[in-house]
Structure formats: structure tokens, C-alpha cells
Amino acid sequence: MPNSIDSSALLYRVRVAVPVYLFDCFDYLLSQQQYEQAEVGARVAVSFGRQNLVGIIMQKLPLDEPLDPRFKLKNISELLDDRAIIDETVLNLLKWSAQYYQFPIGEVVHSALPTLLRQGKPYNLLARTWKLLDMNAESKVRRSEKQQDAYKVLKLHPVGTAENILNMAGIETATLKALAKKEICECVLEPQDFSPQVVQMAQMPLSANEEQKRAIAQVLKFKNKYQAFLLDGLTGSGKTEVYLQIMEQVLKQGKQVLVLVPEIGLTPQTISRFQSRFHCHIALLHSGLNDSKRLQAWQAAETGKASIVLGTRSAIYTPMPHLGLIILDEEHDLSFKQQEGFRYHARDVALYRAHLQQCPVVLGSATPSIDSFALVENGKMQSLELNQRAGSALMPKIHILDLKVAQKQHGISLLLIQEIQKRLERKEQVLVFLNRRGYAPVLICDSCGWQAQCPHCDANFTVHRQPYQHLHCHHCGTIHRMPEHCPSCNHTELKPLGMGTAKVEEHLNELFPDHDVIRVDRDSTSRVGSWQKIYDKIQKSEPAILLGTQMLAKGHHFPYVTLVAILDIDSGLLSVDFRATERTAQLIVQVSGRAGRGERKGDVYLQTLRPDHALLNTLVQENYRTFAKQTLKERQIAMMPPFRYAALIRCESKQQNLNTDFLQKHAALLRQYPDLALDIWGPIPAPMERKAGRYQSHMVLLSANRARLHYYLKDWWQNMLSDKPSTMKLTLDIDPQELS
Ligand code: ADP
Ligand code: ZN
Ligand code: ZN
């Protein structure tokens, strides 16, 4: 009877975070020997109900801690690690996150582990290592450059090289396999080497300009204590150089650096900028990795072997024993906020982690979030400004084109077409921006005005022509055949209305038949490696038109682009979301920032039906910083975030009145608390009320006092969850970034 307890015996117990949607940790029994061996932060296998799960030890209970007689404790099934694999700081960070975002601790802790460790796989996995078999295989190696490169590298290290290192040096596994087929090399499994490597400079730093020097020196004053910085520098002002020079000093102390970038910012170009500066192990953590590569990168960070960890959002929870600096680039980017499940914001978590770790944290952007400006204003963050482009490049000039009066062809003003022509003749590149993929956003009947709508959402179908003609709902993924006639009046003239990138591509090909049009959007880059190919083309100094969605807007360095054309951002000027103008301004400035980064000055042409809009005028006549200061004032007057703290409750079910009744009932319960000091908005239907056949409602809580908001929220929210019908989906979004 392993589960019976002798009341006179000593009780060896651990408190375990188990991956289930419950807010508590659970206690388990273990033997004295296991108890002595067990470390907080190690994995254990446990049974929970009828499931076998992998949990993390959060606490070793003192032997004299009284036993709660209501619970019958089970034994743990197995100790999976003989040491902590999540260190104390990250464990505290996870606990804080679970509390702050009101999400079950077991799920939060689990999300910080790579999949293989979540599944209970042993920690010390063997690594794939490639060894040369034939030292004189020159004649067997094909003429392909890839195979020759791989052969050369293998020959340099006859004892063998780990596959991830080879991959990082640009040698693909497929190439190695091709060589193995010819018996030139072989793949063996060997224990991994986690010993730290000495960091060496691979390249000399650039000589920093005055502003860069000041920023670097200021951060380095805080090498071993907490301070948050906002590196507020124009596009192309050399923010990355500032990061690199700060990193150099921190790495020289033997410390690790964590660099977070937006999801689509982790391009080969970004990676190579870090690799070409430092000779050290760089662990890459992003969503495109397979399970074993992700585990290897995570282990390199956790053991201290990796000096630099470069990753997207979730990398913020990677254990790093010698962490000495956190950098978060493009801090305004929405991809730092997880939008489903455990909805954390990596920027806020980064600030808290730096605080726990007592190290500096640098948030950088050309268009900082209004939230960060607010932190600067109230002294919680130091601002470092870079007001000039690095090197000789100048800021581009923005020209507004009034679409109401302009002569147009295919929705593009004739003046803009001429300007594009001029640039191409000068052998320069042009970037055309339109944040709408597909062929056209609407299919309309010429005769009766019928529009093709998704049957499951309150939204129009988007027309797509590739790889075949079809209608696609961008909200729920439904795909329909193209109707041949109008279902309402039988008319056969159905017209695609408005422009998507695929339609603009057609027009540009027609207007500029002698030039390449390179389209970059989710449809054109969905195949693995296609982004790299596009990128290689862009880096060649040949005239071309790059056409794309916001994938093109972010952080990239396109040295030959001298003209940026923004075809349509009007929807962003009209949206109801209180952050819409902020996002639109960021998008305009970021896209504009792709122009004129080389030797020639850049121009930006922006088409709009609202040339008098205040936002556009502030950006053209003043700059982003002035816009941000104005927005901050407006938010203060309206008492909106960051001047109040918000929590958004999203409720989804098959019937709208079910949502409304449920939310109203719980709003009433909340109102019964004394001294509530918070506003309750709603329930109201979501901006898109019906999505994928289900109705969405919102309720927003707003309070000027964060502690108070969280105090009331906790019990109320957990009570609400246990009260909800099983067919209803309910989520809580703390500090929501989007009200949709
Ligand atoms: P940002 O990250 O602010 O957009 P980058 O770091 O990409 O800017 O810098 C833009 C360009 O300027 C890069 O080509 C970079 O090598 C160059 N650069 C940065 N700092 C200097 C400097 N101090 N002297 C000369 N060139 C620089
Ligand atoms: Zn019709
Ligand atoms: Zn739909």
C-alpha cells in the first residue's frame, strides 16, 4: 500500500506544479532518500487523477509542516532530474507571472520547458555529431559549393562537430547526409559538451558616434544592478551597434546576454550580425525549431554554455545561470504579447526578470510604445536618444498624396507611378507597402450590391487567385469556391473590389514590365527557405520593386531602397481601438524607415483619403516622439492605459444572450465588493461579434490602482471560471494590447 500513511512516520513531501488548468500546486510524498536528493526546480513524474504527468518541484515541505487531513497524498512516481533544471530566479519569475496574469501555475511552468523535457525525456540527450571518414575525398565531393564547404569544415575538426554547430555555420543537414551517402562522413551520437566557451571578438566594433557613446556609457554604469533603459533611436540610427558594444563589456565579465527580437525579426541577417561580431556559442530559440534543436539550444542556455541567447517572446523564461543583460529590440512590436492561452507580455516580464536578477535591461525602438514613454515620464525607465542616422544616411522625407484629387491608375496615383519609374531608371529599389494580403478584400455583385460573406463570421471573404481562384475567410480559415453568378440576383458580373497585395502585384507587373516585382507576404513566404531566397535578391543592387505587408516593415536593412510607397493605411486611422493610432503611427514610421538607409536619400509617398488627419500631419511636420507625447496626454485625459490598468474578459459561446447574462451576473457580484475603485465596461459585443460560428462578448475592468485591481480580480475570476457553462469559453487578458 504505497499510499497509506503511518501517522508516526516522518512525512517527506514536495509541492509540485502540475500542468493542469487549476490554480494550486499539489503535494506528493516521497521516500527519505528521494527527499534528500530532490531539488526545487527539478522534474518529477506524478500521477494526477488518471493521468501520468510531468511536474516541477516548487517547494520541499518542512518535515513538521502539518498535514491537511482532507487530502489523501500520493507518492511521486519518479524523480526525473538529479538537480534543478529551472533556477530559482526563473522559478520566481514564473510564480510572479502566474499570479500577475492569473493563469494556472502548472501551465505557466510547463510553458517554460522545451517539449521533450515536458514529455519527461531524460535531460542528458546525446547530440548528433558528424565525423569525417575519408580525409582524401576531394575527388568524391561534388562540385556543389555547399558540399565543398561542408567537407572543408569537417576536415578542420577530425574528431567531429555537433550538428547544431554545423547548422549555425550555414551547413545544412541535407548536405551532410549527401556526403554520408558517399561514405565521406558519418553521423554518430555522442554525449553533449556543455562546458562554457571563452568569448572572443570576431570583428572590431565600429567607432561609435557621440550619441551612441553616451548611451553605451550610461548603460554600463549599471553593469551589476537593475535599471531599465529605453533606447529611443531613429530607424537606422545604429541601435544594434549600441547593443553590440554593451554586450561586449558584459560578455567580457563572463556573463550571459539574453536578446529578444520580434517573431519575424529573427532573420538570417539578424543572426549573422551577432555571429560576425562575437566568437561564442549563440543559442537560438524560436518557433521554427524542431523539438531536439530547441532542447539543445535551451540546454546550452541553462548550462551556461551559450553566452548569447537570441530568441523570440518565449525565450524570456529560459534559465541562464550567469545572466547579466537583457535586450529587447523593437520593443513596440505586438508579437511580444502572447495572444492566446497564457497571455503574458514579454516586455513586462523582461523588466521584472532584470529586477529579480539585478541586471540592466535595454528596450530599443524607433517607435517606442506609449506604455514605455509613460515609464520614462514617471522615472521608472531612463531614456537614451539617438537622433541621427548612423554613418552618412539621412532620414527620408514623407510626401502625402491626396487620393481624393489625384489622378490614378489601378488605385496608384500617377505621380507615384512616375516617381517609381525614376527610381528604377536610376537602378534603385522601391518598396510598395500594403497591409492586406490576397487579391481583393471584397467580392461584390455589380448589379445588386451583394457581397460575398463568410457564413461563420461577421466578415467579408477575401478573394484569392493563387494557386487557384477561391474565397478565403482570414478570420476562421473557411475556403469557398468562387461563385459563378450572384446568389442573390443571378447576375454573372462579380467584381473583386479593393486591393490586396496579389492584385497590386498584377498591376505593378503591367506598369513596369521590365522589372522584377518581389512579393513578400504570408502567402508568398509560407514555404521553408523562400524568405531567404527573397532576401538574397533584395541584397543585390539590382533595380526591383519589393511589394509586401508588414513582414517588410520590420527592422530590415535594405540598402538599395530609396522610395517607399504606402498605398493605404486609412483603415488604421478610423479604427475604434484606443491603440489604433499608436499602431498606425508605428507602422508608417517603421515602413518609412526602410527608405534611404544606404548612400542615397530616401522618399516616402503615402496615399490617403484623409490628408488632413492630425496623426499624419504630426508625423510629417514633427516626428514620432511629438506624436507619442500628444497621445500620452490624450490617454491621460481619457484615463486610458497606461494611466489606468486594464483587464479584458472575453466570453465566447453559441448564443449572444448567454454571454451577456453570464457577464452581467458576474459584474453584479463584483459590484458588491466594498470600496471597489474600478470601472466595469460592458458587457458589449466584440468588434467582430460572430467569429467561426460563435458569438464574442467583452467586458473591461479599469482601475487606477493596479494592486487593487488584482486583489479583486483573483477570487472573482476563479469563481467565474468554476461557474461557467462547459460550452462557454472564457479568457482573461491582463494589460490587453488589442480590444478584438
Ligand atoms: P537601427 O538598429 O537603429 O535601425 P542599425 O544598427 O541597423 O540601426 O544601423 C544602421 C546602419 O548604420 C548599419 O549598416 C550599421 O552598420 C551602421 N552603423 C551603425 N553605427 C555606426 C557607426 N558608429 N559608424 C558607422 N556606421 C554605423
Ligand atoms: Zn447580385
Ligand atoms: Zn470566417
PDB file of N, CA, C and O in Angstrom, residues 467-516:
ATOM      1  N   PRO A 467      -3.304  29.503 -55.279  1.00  0.00           N
ATOM      2  CA  PRO A 467      -2.865  28.860 -56.531  1.00  0.00           C
ATOM      3  C   PRO A 467      -4.013  28.655 -57.507  1.00  0.00           C
ATOM      4  O   PRO A 467      -3.784  28.257 -58.644  1.00  0.00           O
ATOM      5  N   TYR A 468      -5.247  28.923 -57.078  1.00  0.00           N
ATOM      6  CA  TYR A 468      -6.416  28.863 -57.956  1.00  0.00           C
ATOM      7  C   TYR A 468      -7.405  29.893 -57.432  1.00  0.00           C
ATOM      8  O   TYR A 468      -7.250  30.405 -56.322  1.00  0.00           O
ATOM      9  N   GLN A 469      -8.443  30.195 -58.198  1.00  0.00           N
ATOM     10  CA  GLN A 469      -9.448  31.183 -57.765  1.00  0.00           C
ATOM     11  C   GLN A 469     -10.248  30.651 -56.585  1.00  0.00           C
ATOM     12  O   GLN A 469     -10.841  29.583 -56.693  1.00  0.00           O
ATOM     13  N   HIS A 470     -10.278  31.369 -55.476  1.00  0.00           N
ATOM     14  CA  HIS A 470     -11.144  30.938 -54.371  1.00  0.00           C
ATOM     15  C   HIS A 470     -11.414  32.092 -53.405  1.00  0.00           C
ATOM     16  O   HIS A 470     -10.799  33.151 -53.498  1.00  0.00           O
ATOM     17  N   LEU A 471     -12.365  31.845 -52.527  1.00  0.00           N
ATOM     18  CA  LEU A 471     -12.679  32.822 -51.487  1.00  0.00           C
ATOM     19  C   LEU A 471     -12.138  32.280 -50.167  1.00  0.00           C
ATOM     20  O   LEU A 471     -12.254  31.093 -49.892  1.00  0.00           O
ATOM     21  N   HIS A 472     -11.551  33.162 -49.365  1.00  0.00           N
ATOM     22  CA  HIS A 472     -10.906  32.712 -48.132  1.00  0.00           C
ATOM     23  C   HIS A 472     -11.272  33.673 -47.007  1.00  0.00           C
ATOM     24  O   HIS A 472     -11.139  34.878 -47.161  1.00  0.00           O
ATOM     25  N   CYS A 473     -11.745  33.139 -45.895  1.00  0.00           N
ATOM     26  CA  CYS A 473     -12.006  33.982 -44.727  1.00  0.00           C
ATOM     27  C   CYS A 473     -10.732  34.052 -43.894  1.00  0.00           C
ATOM     28  O   CYS A 473     -10.248  33.043 -43.414  1.00  0.00           O
ATOM     29  N   HIS A 474     -10.206  35.262 -43.706  1.00  0.00           N
ATOM     30  CA  HIS A 474      -8.950  35.417 -42.964  1.00  0.00           C
ATOM     31  C   HIS A 474      -9.153  35.311 -41.454  1.00  0.00           C
ATOM     32  O   HIS A 474      -8.201  35.369 -40.693  1.00  0.00           O
ATOM     33  N   HIS A 475     -10.415  35.165 -41.014  1.00  0.00           N
ATOM     34  CA  HIS A 475     -10.668  35.108 -39.574  1.00  0.00           C
ATOM     35  C   HIS A 475     -10.872  33.691 -39.072  1.00  0.00           C
ATOM     36  O   HIS A 475     -10.480  33.358 -37.968  1.00  0.00           O
ATOM     37  N   CYS A 476     -11.506  32.824 -39.891  1.00  0.00           N
ATOM     38  CA  CYS A 476     -11.736  31.458 -39.415  1.00  0.00           C
ATOM     39  C   CYS A 476     -11.129  30.432 -40.359  1.00  0.00           C
ATOM     40  O   CYS A 476     -11.153  29.233 -40.078  1.00  0.00           O
ATOM     41  N   GLY A 477     -10.606  30.877 -41.501  1.00  0.00           N
ATOM     42  CA  GLY A 477      -9.933  29.943 -42.405  1.00  0.00           C
ATOM     43  C   GLY A 477     -10.839  29.237 -43.409  1.00  0.00           C
ATOM     44  O   GLY A 477     -10.364  28.438 -44.215  1.00  0.00           O
ATOM     45  N   THR A 478     -12.142  29.532 -43.366  1.00  0.00           N
ATOM     46  CA  THR A 478     -13.057  28.873 -44.312  1.00  0.00           C
ATOM     47  C   THR A 478     -12.678  29.203 -45.754  1.00  0.00           C
ATOM     48  O   THR A 478     -12.349  30.347 -46.075  1.00  0.00           O
ATOM     49  N   ILE A 479     -12.725  28.170 -46.612  1.00  0.00           N
ATOM     50  CA  ILE A 479     -12.427  28.368 -48.024  1.00  0.00           C
ATOM     51  C   ILE A 479     -13.652  27.975 -48.843  1.00  0.00           C
ATOM     52  O   ILE A 479     -14.251  26.923 -48.601  1.00  0.00           O
ATOM     53  N   HIS A 480     -14.067  28.842 -49.776  1.00  0.00           N
ATOM     54  CA  HIS A 480     -15.196  28.541 -50.650  1.00  0.00           C
ATOM     55  C   HIS A 480     -14.762  28.643 -52.101  1.00  0.00           C
ATOM     56  O   HIS A 480     -13.841  29.377 -52.429  1.00  0.00           O
ATOM     57  N   ARG A 481     -15.516  27.932 -52.971  1.00  0.00           N
ATOM     58  CA  ARG A 481     -15.279  28.102 -54.412  1.00  0.00           C
ATOM     59  C   ARG A 481     -15.726  29.486 -54.820  1.00  0.00           C
ATOM     60  O   ARG A 481     -16.612  30.092 -54.215  1.00  0.00           O
ATOM     61  N   MET A 482     -15.165  29.998 -55.914  1.00  0.00           N
ATOM     62  CA  MET A 482     -15.597  31.282 -56.447  1.00  0.00           C
ATOM     63  C   MET A 482     -16.989  31.096 -57.051  1.00  0.00           C
ATOM     64  O   MET A 482     -17.171  30.224 -57.894  1.00  0.00           O
ATOM     65  N   PRO A 483     -17.997  31.867 -56.630  1.00  0.00           N
ATOM     66  CA  PRO A 483     -19.322  31.707 -57.262  1.00  0.00           C
ATOM     67  C   PRO A 483     -19.278  32.174 -58.719  1.00  0.00           C
ATOM     68  O   PRO A 483     -18.549  33.113 -59.049  1.00  0.00           O
ATOM     69  N   GLU A 484     -20.044  31.525 -59.593  1.00  0.00           N
ATOM     70  CA  GLU A 484     -20.039  31.942 -60.993  1.00  0.00           C
ATOM     71  C   GLU A 484     -21.072  33.031 -61.265  1.00  0.00           C
ATOM     72  O   GLU A 484     -20.973  33.778 -62.224  1.00  0.00           O
ATOM     73  N   HIS A 485     -22.102  33.057 -60.426  1.00  0.00           N
ATOM     74  CA  HIS A 485     -23.073  34.142 -60.563  1.00  0.00           C
ATOM     75  C   HIS A 485     -23.524  34.564 -59.182  1.00  0.00           C
ATOM     76  O   HIS A 485     -23.280  33.865 -58.193  1.00  0.00           O
ATOM     77  N   CYS A 486     -24.211  35.707 -59.126  1.00  0.00           N
ATOM     78  CA  CYS A 486     -24.619  36.257 -57.833  1.00  0.00           C
ATOM     79  C   CYS A 486     -25.718  35.391 -57.228  1.00  0.00           C
ATOM     80  O   CYS A 486     -26.741  35.152 -57.868  1.00  0.00           O
ATOM     81  N   PRO A 487     -25.576  34.906 -55.996  1.00  0.00           N
ATOM     82  CA  PRO A 487     -26.599  34.053 -55.397  1.00  0.00           C
ATOM     83  C   PRO A 487     -27.884  34.832 -55.117  1.00  0.00           C
ATOM     84  O   PRO A 487     -28.937  34.230 -54.898  1.00  0.00           O
ATOM     85  N   SER A 488     -27.823  36.146 -55.188  1.00  0.00           N
ATOM     86  CA  SER A 488     -28.996  36.944 -54.860  1.00  0.00           C
ATOM     87  C   SER A 488     -29.801  37.317 -56.114  1.00  0.00           C
ATOM     88  O   SER A 488     -31.019  37.233 -56.120  1.00  0.00           O
ATOM     89  N   CYS A 489     -29.111  37.708 -57.209  1.00  0.00           N
ATOM     90  CA  CYS A 489     -29.855  38.145 -58.398  1.00  0.00           C
ATOM     91  C   CYS A 489     -29.432  37.409 -59.663  1.00  0.00           C
ATOM     92  O   CYS A 489     -29.903  37.727 -60.755  1.00  0.00           O
ATOM     93  N   ASN A 490     -28.524  36.443 -59.513  1.00  0.00           N
ATOM     94  CA  ASN A 490     -28.101  35.618 -60.651  1.00  0.00           C
ATOM     95  C   ASN A 490     -27.229  36.306 -61.688  1.00  0.00           C
ATOM     96  O   ASN A 490     -26.856  35.709 -62.691  1.00  0.00           O
ATOM     97  N   HIS A 491     -26.937  37.569 -61.466  1.00  0.00           N
ATOM     98  CA  HIS A 491     -26.075  38.338 -62.361  1.00  0.00           C
ATOM     99  C   HIS A 491     -24.699  37.653 -62.429  1.00  0.00           C
ATOM    100  O   HIS A 491     -24.227  37.095 -61.449  1.00  0.00           O
ATOM    101  N   THR A 492     -24.037  37.712 -63.586  1.00  0.00           N
ATOM    102  CA  THR A 492     -22.754  36.993 -63.694  1.00  0.00           C
ATOM    103  C   THR A 492     -21.529  37.898 -63.544  1.00  0.00           C
ATOM    104  O   THR A 492     -20.405  37.429 -63.579  1.00  0.00           O
ATOM    105  N   GLU A 493     -21.763  39.209 -63.392  1.00  0.00           N
ATOM    106  CA  GLU A 493     -20.612  40.114 -63.232  1.00  0.00           C
ATOM    107  C   GLU A 493     -20.285  40.289 -61.748  1.00  0.00           C
ATOM    108  O   GLU A 493     -20.819  41.160 -61.085  1.00  0.00           O
ATOM    109  N   LEU A 494     -19.383  39.462 -61.249  1.00  0.00           N
ATOM    110  CA  LEU A 494     -18.953  39.642 -59.853  1.00  0.00           C
ATOM    111  C   LEU A 494     -17.575  40.278 -59.874  1.00  0.00           C
ATOM    112  O   LEU A 494     -16.687  39.808 -60.573  1.00  0.00           O
ATOM    113  N   LYS A 495     -17.418  41.362 -59.098  1.00  0.00           N
ATOM    114  CA  LYS A 495     -16.177  42.132 -59.190  1.00  0.00           C
ATOM    115  C   LYS A 495     -15.367  42.078 -57.909  1.00  0.00           C
ATOM    116  O   LYS A 495     -15.906  42.339 -56.838  1.00  0.00           O
ATOM    117  N   PRO A 496     -14.064  41.785 -57.999  1.00  0.00           N
ATOM    118  CA  PRO A 496     -13.213  41.933 -56.813  1.00  0.00           C
ATOM    119  C   PRO A 496     -12.980  43.419 -56.562  1.00  0.00           C
ATOM    120  O   PRO A 496     -12.512  44.125 -57.446  1.00  0.00           O
ATOM    121  N   LEU A 497     -13.339  43.875 -55.376  1.00  0.00           N
ATOM    122  CA  LEU A 497     -13.265  45.301 -55.059  1.00  0.00           C
ATOM    123  C   LEU A 497     -12.133  45.555 -54.069  1.00  0.00           C
ATOM    124  O   LEU A 497     -11.932  44.772 -53.149  1.00  0.00           O
ATOM    125  N   GLY A 498     -11.434  46.653 -54.248  1.00  0.00           N
ATOM    126  CA  GLY A 498     -10.331  46.967 -53.343  1.00  0.00           C
ATOM    127  C   GLY A 498      -9.073  46.205 -53.745  1.00  0.00           C
ATOM    128  O   GLY A 498      -9.093  45.400 -54.665  1.00  0.00           O
ATOM    129  N   MET A 499      -7.969  46.509 -53.027  1.00  0.00           N
ATOM    130  CA  MET A 499      -6.689  45.932 -53.435  1.00  0.00           C
ATOM    131  C   MET A 499      -6.068  45.078 -52.348  1.00  0.00           C
ATOM    132  O   MET A 499      -6.001  45.477 -51.196  1.00  0.00           O
ATOM    133  N   GLY A 500      -5.593  43.915 -52.744  1.00  0.00           N
ATOM    134  CA  GLY A 500      -4.720  43.117 -51.886  1.00  0.00           C
ATOM    135  C   GLY A 500      -3.366  43.050 -52.571  1.00  0.00           C
ATOM    136  O   GLY A 500      -3.217  43.467 -53.725  1.00  0.00           O
ATOM    137  N   THR A 501      -2.371  42.522 -51.875  1.00  0.00           N
ATOM    138  CA  THR A 501      -1.014  42.502 -52.453  1.00  0.00           C
ATOM    139  C   THR A 501      -0.959  41.753 -53.787  1.00  0.00           C
ATOM    140  O   THR A 501      -0.219  42.133 -54.683  1.00  0.00           O
ATOM    141  N   ALA A 502      -1.757  40.685 -53.923  1.00  0.00           N
ATOM    142  CA  ALA A 502      -1.700  39.891 -55.160  1.00  0.00           C
ATOM    143  C   ALA A 502      -2.208  40.699 -56.354  1.00  0.00           C
ATOM    144  O   ALA A 502      -1.717  40.570 -57.474  1.00  0.00           O
ATOM    145  N   LYS A 503      -3.219  41.554 -56.119  1.00  0.00           N
ATOM    146  CA  LYS A 503      -3.743  42.380 -57.203  1.00  0.00           C
ATOM    147  C   LYS A 503      -2.739  43.476 -57.561  1.00  0.00           C
ATOM    148  O   LYS A 503      -2.485  43.748 -58.728  1.00  0.00           O
ATOM    149  N   VAL A 504      -2.162  44.097 -56.532  1.00  0.00           N
ATOM    150  CA  VAL A 504      -1.172  45.142 -56.787  1.00  0.00           C
ATOM    151  C   VAL A 504       0.023  44.556 -57.551  1.00  0.00           C
ATOM    152  O   VAL A 504       0.574  45.193 -58.452  1.00  0.00           O
ATOM    153  N   GLU A 505       0.363  43.322 -57.233  1.00  0.00           N
ATOM    154  CA  GLU A 505       1.456  42.650 -57.936  1.00  0.00           C
ATOM    155  C   GLU A 505       1.155  42.592 -59.436  1.00  0.00           C
ATOM    156  O   GLU A 505       2.001  42.898 -60.274  1.00  0.00           O
ATOM    157  N   GLU A 506      -0.092  42.240 -59.759  1.00  0.00           N
ATOM    158  CA  GLU A 506      -0.516  42.178 -61.159  1.00  0.00           C
ATOM    159  C   GLU A 506      -0.353  43.539 -61.828  1.00  0.00           C
ATOM    160  O   GLU A 506       0.208  43.653 -62.908  1.00  0.00           O
ATOM    161  N   HIS A 507      -0.859  44.577 -61.149  1.00  0.00           N
ATOM    162  CA  HIS A 507      -0.783  45.932 -61.711  1.00  0.00           C
ATOM    163  C   HIS A 507       0.654  46.387 -61.889  1.00  0.00           C
ATOM    164  O   HIS A 507       1.010  46.986 -62.898  1.00  0.00           O
ATOM    165  N   LEU A 508       1.493  46.126 -60.888  1.00  0.00           N
ATOM    166  CA  LEU A 508       2.877  46.581 -60.980  1.00  0.00           C
ATOM    167  C   LEU A 508       3.605  45.863 -62.117  1.00  0.00           C
ATOM    168  O   LEU A 508       4.405  46.471 -62.834  1.00  0.00           O
ATOM    169  N   ASN A 509       3.288  44.596 -62.298  1.00  0.00           N
ATOM    170  CA  ASN A 509       3.900  43.855 -63.407  1.00  0.00           C
ATOM    171  C   ASN A 509       3.502  44.456 -64.751  1.00  0.00           C
ATOM    172  O   ASN A 509       4.279  44.502 -65.688  1.00  0.00           O
ATOM    173  N   GLU A 510       2.244  44.939 -64.814  1.00  0.00           N
ATOM    174  CA  GLU A 510       1.737  45.555 -66.022  1.00  0.00           C
ATOM    175  C   GLU A 510       2.393  46.919 -66.251  1.00  0.00           C
ATOM    176  O   GLU A 510       2.791  47.258 -67.363  1.00  0.00           O
ATOM    177  N   LEU A 511       2.527  47.695 -65.153  1.00  0.00           N
ATOM    178  CA  LEU A 511       3.078  49.050 -65.260  1.00  0.00           C
ATOM    179  C   LEU A 511       4.583  49.052 -65.515  1.00  0.00           C
ATOM    180  O   LEU A 511       5.099  49.926 -66.199  1.00  0.00           O
ATOM    181  N   PHE A 512       5.275  48.068 -64.911  1.00  0.00           N
ATOM    182  CA  PHE A 512       6.738  48.028 -65.033  1.00  0.00           C
ATOM    183  C   PHE A 512       7.187  46.659 -65.534  1.00  0.00           C
ATOM    184  O   PHE A 512       7.817  45.901 -64.801  1.00  0.00           O
ATOM    185  N   PRO A 513       6.871  46.367 -66.788  1.00  0.00           N
ATOM    186  CA  PRO A 513       7.102  45.004 -67.289  1.00  0.00           C
ATOM    187  C   PRO A 513       8.580  44.603 -67.303  1.00  0.00           C
ATOM    188  O   PRO A 513       8.886  43.420 -67.308  1.00  0.00           O
ATOM    189  N   ASP A 514       9.493  45.588 -67.302  1.00  0.00           N
ATOM    190  CA  ASP A 514      10.912  45.232 -67.415  1.00  0.00           C
ATOM    191  C   ASP A 514      11.580  44.974 -66.064  1.00  0.00           C
ATOM    192  O   ASP A 514      12.779  44.736 -66.000  1.00  0.00           O
ATOM    193  N   HIS A 515      10.799  45.074 -64.967  1.00  0.00           N
ATOM    194  CA  HIS A 515      11.439  44.935 -63.658  1.00  0.00           C
ATOM    195  C   HIS A 515      10.811  43.835 -62.819  1.00  0.00           C
ATOM    196  O   HIS A 515       9.644  43.528 -62.953  1.00  0.00           O
ATOM    197  N   ASP A 516      11.640  43.277 -61.947  1.00  0.00           N
ATOM    198  CA  ASP A 516      11.171  42.250 -61.023  1.00  0.00           C
ATOM    199  C   ASP A 516      10.254  42.858 -59.978  1.00  0.00           C
ATOM    200  O   ASP A 516      10.579  43.883 -59.390  1.00  0.00           O
TER     201      ASP A 516
END
